[in-house]
């Protein structure tokens, strides 16, 4: 995980020079989403929450709907594991309904298995 964090920090610094390219903004947001996912995989819920907060803000700023859904799901999982935040269950439910409606079956399966892994039950 440390190697991924180091690589990501280096990449984010270099991307700063190319902010006028739309693809760079998308890459920047994806890095934060992927870091939050990696942190969840390693049960580092504080870092997962921090990275998903940034990812959500970037997704809102650049109007990246798919990425916002993924980042909000990561954030909600981290919040539940950290504090048992009841409102996070509703966020999960709403976003799982969105990905089901959009027929993102692989993504739905990914997050369903993530929820199962972390023993989070949500009726969707």
XYZ file of N, CA and C in Angstrom:
372
model
N 0.839 -1.200 0.000
C 0.000 0.000 0.000
C 0.882 1.262 0.000
N 2.013 1.199 0.701
C 2.917 2.359 0.746
C 3.460 2.692 -0.638
N 3.775 1.657 -1.413
C 4.288 1.871 -2.761
C 3.237 2.543 -3.644
N 1.993 2.115 -3.515
C 0.902 2.718 -4.285
C 0.707 4.180 -3.901
N 0.806 4.477 -2.615
C 0.655 5.863 -2.157
C 1.776 6.745 -2.688
N 2.996 6.245 -2.648
C 4.139 7.006 -3.153
C 3.989 7.268 -4.649
N 3.653 6.223 -5.392
C 3.465 6.365 -6.836
C 2.360 7.377 -7.136
N 1.264 7.293 -6.422
C 0.126 8.188 -6.648
C 0.475 9.634 -6.350
N 1.185 9.859 -5.263
C 1.588 11.242 -4.929
C 2.465 11.835 -6.029
N 3.408 11.027 -6.516
C 4.295 11.484 -7.585
C 3.488 11.804 -8.837
N 2.592 10.915 -9.195
C 1.771 11.118 -10.382
C 0.879 12.349 -10.247
N 0.276 12.540 -9.084
C -0.596 13.699 -8.882
C 0.175 15.011 -8.999
N 1.403 15.038 -8.500
C 2.228 16.246 -8.628
C 2.507 16.549 -10.095
N 2.803 15.511 -10.863
C 3.112 15.718 -12.281
C 1.874 16.090 -13.092
N 0.738 15.555 -12.715
C -0.504 15.874 -13.426
C -0.883 17.340 -13.278
N -0.440 17.958 -12.207
C -0.742 19.366 -11.957
C -0.367 20.243 -13.151
N 0.693 19.879 -13.852
C 1.159 20.661 -14.998
C 0.217 20.573 -16.191
N -0.645 19.576 -16.202
C -1.496 19.332 -17.361
C -2.983 19.494 -17.048
N -3.329 20.320 -16.074
C -4.715 20.465 -15.635
C -5.648 20.968 -16.733
N -5.112 21.561 -17.781
C -5.967 22.067 -18.844
C -6.472 20.944 -19.749
N -5.948 19.725 -19.613
C -6.463 18.574 -20.353
C -7.558 17.905 -19.525
N -8.719 17.721 -20.116
C -9.841 17.098 -19.398
C -9.478 15.702 -18.912
N -8.705 14.965 -19.702
C -8.322 13.608 -19.320
C -7.522 13.596 -18.027
N -6.730 14.608 -17.802
C -5.919 14.670 -16.579
C -6.799 14.839 -15.348
N -7.841 15.611 -15.478
C -8.765 15.780 -14.350
C -9.466 14.461 -14.027
N -9.812 13.726 -15.082
C -10.447 12.425 -14.914
C -9.469 11.441 -14.256
N -8.235 11.446 -14.703
C -7.202 10.575 -14.127
C -6.995 10.913 -12.656
N -6.935 12.201 -12.354
C -6.744 12.637 -10.968
C -7.860 12.091 -10.073
N -9.085 12.209 -10.527
C -10.213 11.716 -9.742
C -10.123 10.201 -9.577
N -9.787 9.499 -10.647
C -9.673 8.040 -10.590
C -8.596 7.583 -9.622
N -7.516 8.314 -9.537
C -6.452 7.958 -8.593
C -7.003 7.969 -7.173
N -7.743 9.015 -6.827
C -8.292 9.096 -5.467
C -9.326 7.996 -5.206
N -10.159 7.691 -6.194
C -11.123 6.599 -6.027
C -10.393 5.275 -5.833
N -9.381 5.034 -6.660
C -8.628 3.782 -6.552
C -7.869 3.685 -5.233
N -7.335 4.797 -4.760
C -6.657 4.780 -3.459
C -7.643 4.459 -2.339
N -8.846 5.011 -2.430
C -9.833 4.705 -1.389
C -10.215 3.227 -1.435
N -10.332 2.666 -2.623
C -10.637 1.236 -2.758
C -9.508 0.391 -2.191
N -8.278 0.748 -2.510
C -7.116 0.017 -1.993
C -7.081 0.060 -0.470
N -7.345 1.222 0.089
C -7.350 1.353 1.551
C -8.462 0.513 2.178
N -9.617 0.450 1.536
C -10.683 -0.416 2.040
C -10.232 -1.874 2.033
N -9.572 -2.267 0.950
C -9.087 -3.655 0.844
C -8.167 -4.013 2.004
N -7.405 -3.038 2.471
C -6.451 -3.266 3.563
C -6.996 -2.817 4.922
N -8.304 -2.586 4.976
C -8.979 -2.194 6.225
C -8.442 -0.904 6.842
N -7.919 -0.020 6.011
C -7.472 1.296 6.474
C -8.623 2.275 6.209
N -9.606 2.247 7.086
C -10.847 2.979 6.857
C -10.683 4.491 6.977
N -9.763 4.949 7.808
C -9.517 6.400 7.914
C -8.998 6.945 6.586
N -7.999 6.267 6.020
C -7.446 6.711 4.733
C -8.469 6.550 3.616
N -9.232 5.465 3.652
C -10.262 5.251 2.630
C -11.272 6.391 2.648
N -11.662 6.809 3.835
C -12.612 7.916 3.966
C -12.004 9.212 3.441
N -10.750 9.459 3.810
C -10.076 10.690 3.376
C -9.956 10.738 1.847
N -9.489 9.635 1.242
C -9.331 9.618 -0.215
C -10.680 9.671 -0.930
N -11.689 9.019 -0.381
C -12.997 9.065 -1.039
C -13.635 10.449 -0.911
N -13.367 11.167 0.181
C -13.834 12.560 0.294
C -13.287 13.397 -0.861
N -11.992 13.260 -1.113
C -11.359 14.006 -2.207
C -11.936 13.554 -3.543
N -12.093 12.237 -3.709
C -12.622 11.693 -4.963
C -14.031 12.203 -5.238
N -14.853 12.291 -4.206
C -16.223 12.794 -4.372
C -16.195 14.253 -4.817
N -15.360 15.052 -4.178
C -15.269 16.469 -4.555
C -14.798 16.634 -5.995
N -13.801 15.847 -6.402
C -13.306 15.917 -7.789
C -14.399 15.475 -8.758
N -15.133 14.425 -8.417
C -16.203 13.937 -9.292
C -17.297 14.993 -9.451
N -17.635 15.672 -8.356
C -18.632 16.752 -8.431
C -18.109 17.896 -9.294
N -16.873 18.277 -9.046
C -16.270 19.411 -9.751
C -16.211 19.171 -11.261
N -15.874 17.934 -11.651
C -15.697 17.622 -13.072
C -16.904 16.896 -13.677
N -18.000 16.780 -12.941
C -19.238 16.137 -13.385
C -18.983 14.712 -13.885
N -18.394 13.896 -13.035
C -18.094 12.501 -13.352
C -19.054 11.615 -12.556
N -20.160 11.262 -13.166
C -21.246 10.580 -12.462
C -20.832 9.184 -11.987
N -20.313 8.363 -12.885
C -19.894 6.998 -12.532
C -18.898 7.023 -11.377
N -17.925 7.902 -11.474
C -16.888 8.008 -10.456
C -17.454 8.504 -9.129
N -18.441 9.383 -9.199
C -19.071 9.877 -7.972
C -19.795 8.746 -7.254
N -20.492 7.923 -8.001
C -21.200 6.783 -7.412
C -20.210 5.858 -6.703
N -19.125 5.501 -7.386
C -18.120 4.607 -6.792
C -17.487 5.234 -5.555
N -17.157 6.496 -5.639
C -16.520 7.184 -4.516
C -17.463 7.300 -3.326
N -18.743 7.573 -3.597
C -19.714 7.656 -2.500
C -19.912 6.301 -1.828
N -19.882 5.231 -2.603
C -19.996 3.896 -2.013
C -18.788 3.596 -1.132
N -17.591 3.899 -1.624
C -16.388 3.697 -0.808
C -16.464 4.508 0.483
N -16.895 5.751 0.357
C -16.999 6.639 1.512
C -17.996 6.091 2.531
N -19.139 5.638 2.049
C -20.168 5.106 2.948
C -19.680 3.857 3.676
N -18.986 2.986 2.968
C -18.438 1.778 3.605
C -17.454 2.166 4.699
N -16.562 3.103 4.385
C -15.576 3.548 5.380
C -16.274 4.165 6.594
N -17.285 4.982 6.366
C -18.010 5.621 7.478
C -18.698 4.592 8.367
N -19.292 3.593 7.758
C -19.951 2.544 8.549
C -18.929 1.796 9.386
N -17.796 1.465 8.797
C -16.780 0.711 9.532
C -16.130 1.559 10.627
N -16.053 2.859 10.421
C -15.434 3.736 11.423
C -16.386 4.097 12.558
N -17.622 4.466 12.195
C -18.521 5.033 13.208
C -19.901 4.387 13.261
N -20.201 3.499 12.325
C -21.544 2.937 12.279
C -22.580 3.934 11.787
N -22.137 4.953 11.070
C -22.989 6.035 10.568
C -24.232 5.485 9.860
N -25.390 5.716 10.446
C -26.652 5.199 9.907
C -27.007 5.811 8.548
N -26.675 7.079 8.330
C -27.019 7.724 7.058
C -26.246 7.118 5.890
N -25.128 6.481 6.171
C -24.323 5.863 5.115
C -25.053 4.686 4.469
N -25.926 4.034 5.222
C -26.698 2.923 4.656
C -27.613 3.412 3.533
N -28.193 4.583 3.711
C -29.061 5.155 2.678
C -28.247 5.535 1.442
N -27.046 6.049 1.637
C -26.155 6.385 0.518
C -25.841 5.120 -0.278
N -25.553 4.041 0.427
C -25.270 2.772 -0.250
C -26.491 2.315 -1.042
N -27.643 2.353 -0.411
C -28.872 1.916 -1.075
C -29.127 2.717 -2.354
N -29.029 4.041 -2.264
C -29.274 4.898 -3.425
C -28.292 4.614 -4.557
N -27.016 4.496 -4.217
C -26.011 4.287 -5.259
C -26.064 2.882 -5.850
N -26.409 1.890 -5.049
C -26.575 0.534 -5.585
C -27.772 0.492 -6.540
N -28.825 1.240 -6.224
C -29.972 1.325 -7.130
C -29.584 2.001 -8.447
N -28.756 3.023 -8.361
C -28.296 3.716 -9.575
C -27.519 2.757 -10.467
N -26.563 2.028 -9.904
C -25.757 1.143 -10.759
C -26.582 -0.044 -11.273
N -27.571 -0.464 -10.506
C -28.460 -1.523 -11.005
C -29.297 -0.979 -12.164
N -29.854 0.226 -11.997
C -30.672 0.848 -13.040
C -29.871 1.039 -14.330
N -28.609 1.426 -14.196
C -27.749 1.642 -15.362
C -27.208 0.336 -15.945
N -27.535 -0.776 -15.299
C -27.116 -2.110 -15.737
C -25.600 -2.265 -15.750
N -24.955 -1.670 -14.760
C -23.519 -1.873 -14.556
C -23.361 -3.119 -13.686
N -23.621 -4.272 -14.303
C -23.685 -5.527 -13.556
C -22.372 -5.882 -12.861
N -21.246 -5.691 -13.549
C -19.951 -6.002 -12.929
C -19.687 -5.102 -11.726
N -20.022 -3.838 -11.865
C -19.829 -2.899 -10.764
C -20.755 -3.249 -9.598
N -21.981 -3.610 -9.911
C -22.936 -4.004 -8.872
C -22.413 -5.229 -8.129
N -21.880 -6.188 -8.867
C -21.325 -7.394 -8.248
C -20.109 -7.052 -7.378
N -19.255 -6.155 -7.879
C -18.072 -5.739 -7.111
C -18.490 -5.155 -5.763
N -19.415 -4.207 -5.783
C -19.813 -3.569 -4.527
C -20.648 -4.501 -3.653
N -21.407 -5.388 -4.256
C -22.140 -6.380 -3.459
C -21.172 -7.269 -2.693
N -20.092 -7.682 -3.356
C -19.103 -8.523 -2.661
C -18.338 -7.719 -1.614
N -18.093 -6.436 -1.888
C -17.444 -5.559 -0.908
C -18.316 -5.434 0.342
N -19.593 -5.221 0.133
C -20.518 -5.092 1.261
C -20.561 -6.386 2.068
N -20.565 -7.495 1.369
C -20.574 -8.791 2.052
C -19.283 -8.984 2.845
N -18.161 -8.624 2.229
C -16.859 -8.750 2.896
C -16.841 -7.978 4.215
N -17.420 -6.793 4.207
C -17.405 -5.937 5.395
C -18.643 -6.128 6.273
N -19.427 -7.148 5.945
C -20.611 -7.502 6.734
C -21.586 -6.335 6.872
N -21.820 -5.681 5.736
C -22.767 -4.569 5.677
C -23.978 -5.045 4.879
N -25.130 -5.012 5.512
C -26.359 -5.463 4.855
C -27.251 -4.271 4.539
N -27.618 -4.187 3.260
C -28.511 -3.129 2.793
C -29.528 -3.778 1.865
N -30.787 -3.534 2.107
C -31.838 -4.053 1.225
C -32.003 -3.120 0.046
N -31.703 -3.656 -1.134
C -31.803 -2.853 -2.354
C -32.888 -3.420 -3.232
